Coordinates of C-alpha atoms (C1' of nucleotides) in Angstrom, one line a residue:
Chain A
M1 CA -3.0 22.2 -18.2
D2 CA -4.9 20.4 -15.5
R3 CA -3.5 21.2 -12.0
L4 CA -3.1 17.5 -11.2
M5 CA -0.8 17.1 -14.2
G6 CA 1.1 20.2 -13.3
I7 CA 1.9 18.8 -9.9
Y8 CA 3.0 15.6 -11.5
N9 CA 5.4 17.5 -13.8
K10 CA 6.9 19.3 -10.8
L11 CA 7.5 16.1 -8.9
Y12 CA 8.9 14.4 -12.0
R13 CA 11.3 17.3 -12.8
H14 CA 12.6 17.3 -9.2
Y15 CA 12.8 13.6 -8.3
G16 CA 13.1 12.0 -11.7
P17 CA 11.8 8.5 -12.6
Q18 CA 11.4 6.2 -9.6
H19 CA 11.5 2.8 -11.5
W20 CA 8.7 1.3 -9.4
W21 CA 7.8 -1.3 -8.2
P22 CA 11.0 -2.2 -6.3
G23 CA 10.9 -5.9 -7.1
D24 CA 12.4 -8.3 -9.6
T25 CA 9.4 -10.3 -10.6
R26 CA 5.6 -10.1 -10.8
F27 CA 5.3 -12.5 -7.9
E28 CA 7.7 -10.6 -5.8
I29 CA 5.6 -7.5 -6.4
V30 CA 2.5 -9.3 -5.1
I31 CA 4.3 -10.5 -2.0
G32 CA 5.7 -7.0 -1.4
A33 CA 2.2 -5.5 -1.8
I34 CA 0.9 -7.7 1.0
L35 CA 3.9 -7.3 3.3
T36 CA 4.0 -3.5 3.1
Q37 CA 0.4 -3.2 4.5
N38 CA 0.8 -0.5 7.2
T39 CA 4.5 -1.3 7.3
S40 CA 7.7 0.6 6.3
W41 CA 9.4 -0.6 3.2
S42 CA 12.7 -1.1 5.0
N43 CA 11.1 -3.8 7.1
V44 CA 9.6 -5.4 4.0
E45 CA 13.0 -5.6 2.4
K46 CA 14.4 -7.7 5.2
A47 CA 11.5 -10.1 4.9
I48 CA 12.0 -10.3 1.1
V49 CA 15.7 -11.1 1.6
N50 CA 14.7 -14.1 3.8
M51 CA 12.2 -15.2 1.1
K52 CA 14.5 -14.8 -1.9
P53 CA 15.4 -18.5 -2.3
Y54 CA 11.7 -19.5 -2.1
L55 CA 10.1 -16.7 -4.2
E56 CA 8.0 -18.9 -6.5
P57 CA 4.3 -19.5 -6.1
E58 CA 4.3 -23.3 -6.0
I59 CA 7.3 -23.4 -3.6
L60 CA 5.7 -20.9 -1.2
H61 CA 2.3 -22.5 -1.4
R62 CA 3.8 -25.9 -0.3
M63 CA 5.7 -24.3 2.6
D64 CA 4.4 -24.7 6.2
V65 CA 2.6 -21.5 7.2
N66 CA 4.5 -21.2 10.4
R67 CA 7.8 -21.4 8.6
L68 CA 6.6 -18.8 6.2
A69 CA 5.5 -16.6 9.2
E70 CA 9.0 -17.0 10.7
M71 CA 10.6 -15.9 7.5
I72 CA 8.6 -12.7 7.1
K73 CA 8.9 -11.7 10.8
P74 CA 10.7 -8.5 10.2
S75 CA 7.8 -7.1 8.2
G76 CA 5.5 -7.2 11.3
F77 CA 2.0 -8.7 11.6
F78 CA 3.7 -11.8 10.5
N79 CA 1.0 -14.3 11.4
V80 CA -1.6 -12.3 9.7
K81 CA 0.5 -11.7 6.6
A82 CA 1.6 -15.4 6.3
N83 CA -2.1 -16.4 6.1
R84 CA -2.8 -13.6 3.6
I85 CA -0.1 -14.8 1.4
R86 CA -1.5 -18.3 1.6
N87 CA -5.0 -17.0 0.8
F88 CA -3.6 -15.3 -2.3
L89 CA -1.8 -18.5 -3.3
D90 CA -5.0 -20.6 -2.8
W91 CA -6.7 -18.3 -5.3
F92 CA -3.7 -18.1 -7.6
S93 CA -3.4 -21.9 -7.8
G94 CA -6.9 -21.8 -9.3
K95 CA -5.4 -19.7 -12.1
G96 CA -2.6 -22.3 -12.6
Y97 CA -0.1 -19.9 -10.9
S98 CA -0.1 -18.1 -14.2
F99 CA 0.4 -14.4 -14.5
S100 CA -0.3 -14.6 -18.2
R101 CA -3.7 -15.8 -17.2
L102 CA -4.3 -12.8 -15.0
M103 CA -3.2 -10.5 -17.8
E104 CA -5.9 -11.9 -20.1
M105 CA -8.6 -11.1 -17.5
D106 CA -10.9 -8.2 -17.7
V107 CA -9.5 -5.7 -15.2
E108 CA -12.7 -5.1 -13.3
E109 CA -13.3 -8.8 -13.0
L110 CA -9.8 -9.3 -11.8
R111 CA -10.1 -6.5 -9.2
K112 CA -13.3 -8.1 -7.9
E113 CA -11.7 -11.5 -7.5
L114 CA -8.6 -10.0 -5.8
L115 CA -10.9 -8.2 -3.4
G116 CA -12.5 -11.5 -2.6
I117 CA -9.3 -12.8 -1.2
N118 CA -9.1 -12.3 2.6
G119 CA -6.3 -9.9 3.2
V120 CA -6.3 -8.2 -0.1
G121 CA -8.0 -4.8 0.2
R122 CA -8.4 -2.0 -2.3
E123 CA -4.8 -0.6 -2.2
T124 CA -3.2 -4.0 -2.3
A125 CA -5.4 -5.1 -5.2
D126 CA -4.6 -2.0 -7.2
S127 CA -0.9 -2.2 -6.4
I128 CA -0.9 -5.7 -7.8
I129 CA -2.8 -4.6 -10.9
L130 CA -0.8 -1.5 -11.6
Y131 CA 2.7 -2.6 -10.6
G132 CA 2.4 -6.4 -11.0
L133 CA 0.4 -6.5 -14.2
G134 CA 1.2 -3.0 -15.7
K135 CA -2.5 -2.0 -16.1
P136 CA -3.7 1.6 -15.5
V137 CA -5.5 1.8 -12.2
F138 CA -4.5 4.6 -9.9
V139 CA -3.3 3.5 -6.4
I140 CA -4.6 5.5 -3.5
D141 CA -2.8 5.4 -0.2
A142 CA -2.5 7.4 3.0
Y143 CA 0.2 9.6 1.4
T144 CA -2.0 10.4 -1.5
R145 CA -4.9 11.5 0.7
R146 CA -2.7 13.6 3.0
L147 CA -0.7 15.3 0.2
F148 CA -3.6 16.2 -2.0
G149 CA -5.8 17.1 1.0
R150 CA -3.1 19.7 1.9
L151 CA -3.0 20.8 -1.7
G152 CA -6.6 21.7 -1.4
F153 CA -8.2 18.9 -3.4
D154 CA -11.5 17.4 -2.4
M155 CA -10.6 14.0 -0.9
P156 CA -13.8 11.8 -0.4
D157 CA -13.6 9.2 2.4
D158 CA -14.4 6.4 0.0
Y159 CA -11.3 4.8 -1.6
D160 CA -12.9 4.3 -5.0
D161 CA -14.3 7.9 -5.2
V162 CA -10.7 9.2 -4.8
R163 CA -9.4 6.7 -7.3
V164 CA -11.9 7.7 -9.9
I165 CA -11.1 11.4 -9.5
F166 CA -7.4 10.7 -10.4
E167 CA -8.3 8.2 -13.2
N168 CA -10.7 10.6 -14.8
R169 CA -8.6 13.7 -14.6
L170 CA -5.4 12.1 -15.9
D171 CA -4.7 10.4 -19.2
R172 CA -5.2 6.7 -18.6
H173 CA -1.7 5.6 -19.1
E174 CA 0.0 2.9 -17.1
G175 CA 3.4 4.7 -17.2
L176 CA 1.9 7.9 -15.8
F177 CA -0.1 6.1 -13.0
N178 CA 3.0 4.1 -12.1
E179 CA 5.3 7.1 -11.9
Y180 CA 2.8 9.4 -10.2
H181 CA 2.0 7.2 -7.3
A182 CA 5.7 6.4 -6.9
L183 CA 6.5 10.1 -6.9
I184 CA 3.8 10.8 -4.3
V185 CA 5.4 8.2 -2.0
R186 CA 8.9 9.6 -2.7
H187 CA 7.9 13.2 -2.0
S188 CA 6.0 12.3 1.1
K189 CA 8.8 10.3 2.6
E190 CA 11.5 12.8 1.7
C191 CA 9.8 16.1 2.3
C192 CA 6.5 15.9 4.2
R193 CA 7.5 13.3 6.7
K194 CA 11.3 13.3 7.0
K195 CA 11.7 17.1 6.8
P196 CA 8.4 18.8 7.2
D197 CA 9.6 22.1 5.9
C198 CA 6.7 23.5 3.8
A199 CA 8.5 26.7 3.1
N200 CA 11.1 25.0 1.0
C201 CA 8.8 22.3 -0.4
I202 CA 8.8 22.2 -4.2
L203 CA 5.0 22.2 -4.0
A204 CA 4.9 25.2 -1.6
S205 CA 3.2 27.4 -4.2
D206 CA 0.5 24.7 -4.8
C207 CA -0.1 24.1 -1.1
A208 CA -3.0 25.7 0.6
A209 CA -1.7 24.7 4.0
A210 CA 1.7 26.2 3.3
A211 CA 0.3 29.3 1.9
E212 CA -1.7 29.9 5.1
K213 CA 1.1 29.1 7.3
Y214 CA 3.8 31.2 5.7
Chain B
dC1 C1' 10.7 6.3 25.7
dG2 C1' 6.6 6.8 22.2
dC3 C1' 5.2 7.2 17.5
dC4 C1' 4.4 5.4 13.1
dA5 C1' 5.0 2.8 8.7
dG6 C1' 3.3 2.4 0.9
dG7 C1' -3.8 -1.7 5.4
dG8 C1' -7.3 -4.8 6.2
dC9 C1' -10.4 -7.6 8.9
dC10 C1' -13.7 -8.3 12.4
dA11 C1' -17.1 -7.3 16.1
dT12 C1' -20.5 -4.3 17.5
dA13 C1' -24.4 -1.0 17.1
Chain C
dT1 C1' -22.4 2.8 7.4
dA2 C1' -19.3 3.8 10.9
dT3 C1' -16.3 3.4 14.7
dG4 C1' -12.8 0.8 17.6
dG5 C1' -9.7 -2.9 18.4
dC6 C1' -6.3 -5.8 16.7
dC7 C1' -2.2 -7.5 14.3
dA8 C1' 4.0 -6.6 15.5
dT9 C1' 8.5 -5.3 13.8
dG10 C1' 12.3 -1.8 13.4
dG11 C1' 13.8 3.2 12.7
dC12 C1' 14.0 7.4 14.6

DNA sequence: CGCCAGGGCCATA
DNA sequence: TATGGCCATGGC
C-alpha cells in the first residue's frame, strides 16, 4: 500500500471520522473558509454565532460593510475579511446566488473564477470546492506542509505542486480528501501543537524527525 | 508578557 | 519570482 494511504489509515483508526466541514450550510462553509484565514477556529466560531441570523447570501450582500465588519470582529482582520466576503458575494450574485449553478461548473473553471476574487487564495478556493461543493480537490495548508515535511515527504514550495502530489497518489474520492485533510488538522492541533510529544505520537514510526530525535 | 492561529494581498526589486 | 509588511482578535 502507498505510504500516504497508510498514514491516513493510522490517523483514521486513531481519531475516527471528523465530520467536516464544521458548518450547517454550503454558504456557512464559504464564510468559515474566509474567516479562518490565518485565524484559529475558536475565534471564527464566535463570529459565526454573531452572523447566524443573517447567514444567507442576499441578506449579507445587502448589509452595510461596516456592520458586517463589526459582526465578524472576533475572527480578527475584520475589515479585510468583511471586504473579502463582499467580494465573494459580488461574484456569487453573478451566479444568481445559486450553489446548484456552481455544482454544474467545470471544477478547473470554477477554481479559476474563485481565485479571481480578491481575498480568495488557493487554500480558501479549495476548501470551498471540497467542503462546500463536495468535489475532490486536496486542500493544502500549513499543517499539511509541516506534518508531511517532518514525515520525510518532498514538499515543494508551490501550493499546486503539493496538491497534485496528494491528488495523484491517492484515489480521487471526495470522502477520502475530506477526511484526510480534517484528520491532518485534528492530529496537528492535538498532538504536534498542543502536546509536542513525538515519542508517543501515533505516527512516530513514520516520522523521520522523531526517529532522529529519539 | 509574547507567540501564533485551518492566508492572502500588495509594494518593491 | 521572491521577500517583507500588513491585517487584528483571543487562547495559552
